[in-house]
Amino acid sequence: SEGVIRVSKPLADGHEVLLYRLQPGEPCVMSTACFLGRATYPVRGVVEQEVRGVILPGAVVQDVLVEASAFREALFGAFAGRLAGLLALLEELVSRRLDRRLAALLIERGPVLHATHQQLADELGSAREVVSRLLESFEAHGYVGLHRARIEVSNPRGLAELANG
């Protein structure tokens, strides 16, 4: 498989929270959860890099889960890893200030991010105006340079100190 899909959870206020990025070779755990739970979950997938992959019909997945222990172990291992990541995200959302979360995101995705303020706000589950104010503050402190749909991290050490509180 190839490409990257951004999987997010729409919120009632119109914003979104990034759940994970589906990378090449990874199973989509939300699709698996829907299949196993015979339910649907309101998530959104957006292609970030052109995708080429395989979609297995439910009947095939059911058969392979029963007959192929290596597939079953790999799928449930991916499921467990993704669940741990979602629990960490939940903890971060309820306990970490937005300025620290934004600083961490800039470090993780830098040194140059090709993203709009709205895209970052969506990823953080916040409003664009709030993220824009924080980015302007970061620029005033010399942490970043702001350009149209591009952010350059100019002081990763300062951002790291902010991210870690």
Short mmCIF file of C-alpha atoms in Angstrom, two decimals:
data_model
loop_
_atom_site.label_atom_id
_atom_site.label_comp_id
_atom_site.label_asym_id
_atom_site.label_seq_id
_atom_site.Cartn_x
_atom_site.Cartn_y
_atom_site.Cartn_z
CA SER A 1 0.00 0.00 0.00
CA GLU A 2 0.97 3.62 -0.47
CA GLY A 3 -0.14 7.04 0.76
CA VAL A 4 -1.42 8.62 3.94
CA ILE A 5 -4.97 9.13 5.18
CA ARG A 6 -5.76 11.59 7.99
CA VAL A 7 -8.48 10.12 10.22
CA SER A 8 -10.31 12.62 12.43
CA LYS A 9 -13.37 12.85 14.64
CA PRO A 10 -15.80 15.68 13.83
CA LEU A 11 -16.96 17.58 16.92
CA ALA A 12 -20.38 19.11 17.55
CA ASP A 13 -18.95 22.65 17.27
CA GLY A 14 -17.76 22.00 13.69
CA HIS A 15 -14.12 21.40 14.58
CA GLU A 16 -12.27 18.11 14.30
CA VAL A 17 -9.73 16.23 16.38
CA LEU A 18 -7.01 14.25 14.63
CA LEU A 19 -7.23 10.62 15.75
CA TYR A 20 -4.36 9.23 13.69
CA ARG A 21 -2.73 9.13 10.29
CA LEU A 22 -3.11 5.83 8.46
CA GLN A 23 0.32 5.04 7.04
CA PRO A 24 1.23 2.54 4.29
CA GLY A 25 0.86 -1.07 5.42
CA GLU A 26 -1.33 -0.26 8.42
CA PRO A 27 -4.86 -1.59 8.79
CA CYS A 28 -7.58 0.99 9.37
CA VAL A 29 -8.66 0.26 12.92
CA MET A 30 -11.82 2.36 12.60
CA SER A 31 -12.96 0.24 9.65
CA THR A 32 -12.08 -2.86 11.66
CA ALA A 33 -14.00 -1.55 14.69
CA CYS A 34 -17.05 -0.90 12.50
CA PHE A 35 -16.83 -4.41 11.08
CA LEU A 36 -16.26 -6.18 14.39
CA GLY A 37 -18.83 -4.13 16.29
CA ARG A 38 -21.33 -4.15 13.43
CA ALA A 39 -21.70 -0.42 13.95
CA THR A 40 -20.68 2.85 12.36
CA TYR A 41 -18.56 5.52 13.98
CA PRO A 42 -18.55 9.14 12.81
CA VAL A 43 -14.98 9.66 11.66
CA ARG A 44 -13.62 11.36 8.59
CA GLY A 45 -10.78 10.20 6.38
CA VAL A 46 -8.95 12.67 4.16
CA VAL A 47 -6.26 11.59 1.72
CA GLU A 48 -3.07 13.57 2.42
CA GLN A 49 -0.87 11.64 -0.01
CA GLU A 50 -2.25 9.65 -2.94
CA VAL A 51 -3.42 6.26 -1.70
CA ARG A 52 -3.09 2.84 -3.25
CA GLY A 53 -4.20 -0.08 -1.11
CA VAL A 54 -6.50 -3.03 -0.65
CA ILE A 55 -10.02 -3.12 0.74
CA LEU A 56 -11.09 -6.53 1.98
CA PRO A 57 -14.78 -7.49 2.02
CA GLY A 58 -16.16 -8.28 5.48
CA ALA A 59 -16.63 -11.97 4.66
CA VAL A 60 -12.96 -12.30 3.70
CA VAL A 61 -11.84 -10.55 6.89
CA GLN A 62 -14.06 -12.86 8.95
CA ASP A 63 -12.58 -15.95 7.29
CA VAL A 64 -8.99 -14.74 7.61
CA LEU A 65 -9.48 -13.78 11.28
CA VAL A 66 -10.58 -17.36 12.01
CA GLU A 67 -8.08 -19.19 9.80
CA ALA A 68 -4.87 -17.10 9.89
CA SER A 69 -3.45 -16.53 13.35
CA ALA A 70 -0.62 -14.30 12.03
CA PHE A 71 -3.17 -11.97 10.40
CA ARG A 72 -5.33 -11.96 13.52
CA GLU A 73 -2.35 -11.19 15.77
CA ALA A 74 -1.13 -8.41 13.46
CA LEU A 75 -4.59 -6.86 13.25
CA PHE A 76 -5.22 -6.97 16.99
CA GLY A 77 -1.68 -5.74 17.65
CA ALA A 78 -2.36 -2.74 15.43
CA PHE A 79 -5.69 -2.29 17.18
CA ALA A 80 -4.03 -2.31 20.62
CA GLY A 81 -1.35 0.14 19.50
CA ARG A 82 -3.91 2.51 18.05
CA LEU A 83 -6.04 2.28 21.21
CA ALA A 84 -3.00 3.20 23.32
CA GLY A 85 -2.40 6.18 21.03
CA LEU A 86 -6.01 7.30 21.35
CA LEU A 87 -5.85 7.04 25.14
CA ALA A 88 -2.69 9.18 25.11
CA LEU A 89 -4.50 11.70 22.90
CA LEU A 90 -7.42 11.78 25.32
CA GLU A 91 -5.09 12.41 28.24
CA GLU A 92 -3.32 15.16 26.31
CA LEU A 93 -6.60 16.83 25.36
CA VAL A 94 -7.88 16.99 28.92
CA SER A 95 -4.65 17.81 30.68
CA ARG A 96 -2.35 19.81 28.41
CA ARG A 97 -2.77 23.45 27.48
CA LEU A 98 -3.32 24.31 23.83
CA ASP A 99 -0.14 26.40 23.57
CA ARG A 100 1.92 23.41 24.69
CA ARG A 101 0.09 21.07 22.32
CA LEU A 102 0.63 23.47 19.41
CA ALA A 103 4.33 23.82 20.25
CA ALA A 104 4.70 20.01 20.34
CA LEU A 105 2.89 19.68 17.00
CA LEU A 106 5.17 22.28 15.39
CA ILE A 107 8.27 20.45 16.63
CA GLU A 108 6.94 17.08 15.49
CA ARG A 109 5.96 18.23 12.00
CA GLY A 110 8.67 20.90 11.46
CA PRO A 111 11.05 22.39 10.66
CA VAL A 112 8.78 23.57 7.82
CA LEU A 113 5.06 22.88 7.93
CA HIS A 114 2.91 23.35 4.86
CA ALA A 115 -0.37 23.91 6.64
CA THR A 116 -2.93 26.63 7.19
CA HIS A 117 -3.92 27.88 10.62
CA GLN A 118 -7.31 26.20 10.06
CA GLN A 119 -5.68 22.83 9.34
CA LEU A 120 -3.65 23.08 12.55
CA ALA A 121 -6.75 24.11 14.50
CA ASP A 122 -8.63 21.12 13.11
CA GLU A 123 -5.79 18.82 14.09
CA LEU A 124 -5.78 20.21 17.62
CA GLY A 125 -9.57 20.39 17.99
CA SER A 126 -9.56 24.15 18.42
CA ALA A 127 -10.68 27.30 16.62
CA ARG A 128 -8.57 28.91 13.90
CA GLU A 129 -8.65 32.26 15.68
CA VAL A 130 -7.14 30.76 18.83
CA VAL A 131 -4.40 28.98 16.90
CA SER A 132 -3.67 32.14 14.89
CA ARG A 133 -3.25 34.17 18.10
CA LEU A 134 -0.90 31.54 19.53
CA LEU A 135 1.14 31.41 16.33
CA GLU A 136 1.44 35.19 16.28
CA SER A 137 2.67 35.05 19.88
CA PHE A 138 5.15 32.31 18.93
CA GLU A 139 6.38 34.51 16.07
CA ALA A 140 6.76 37.52 18.40
CA HIS A 141 8.93 35.34 20.68
CA GLY A 142 11.07 34.22 17.73
CA TYR A 143 9.94 30.58 17.81
CA VAL A 144 8.46 30.52 14.29
CA GLY A 145 8.21 32.44 11.05
CA LEU A 146 4.72 32.71 9.58
CA HIS A 147 4.09 32.71 5.84
CA ARG A 148 1.08 31.95 3.65
CA ALA A 149 0.14 28.28 4.31
CA ARG A 150 3.67 27.68 5.63
CA ILE A 151 5.24 27.86 9.08
CA GLU A 152 8.99 27.69 9.66
CA VAL A 153 10.22 26.60 13.08
CA SER A 154 13.12 28.96 13.83
CA ASN A 155 13.70 28.10 17.51
CA PRO A 156 12.93 24.41 18.14
CA ARG A 157 14.62 24.55 21.55
CA GLY A 158 12.33 27.37 22.71
CA LEU A 159 9.27 25.52 21.40
CA ALA A 160 10.41 22.33 23.15
CA GLU A 161 10.72 24.19 26.45
CA LEU A 162 7.21 25.57 25.97
CA ALA A 163 5.83 22.16 24.97
CA ASN A 164 7.28 20.55 28.09
CA GLY A 165 6.05 23.29 30.39
#
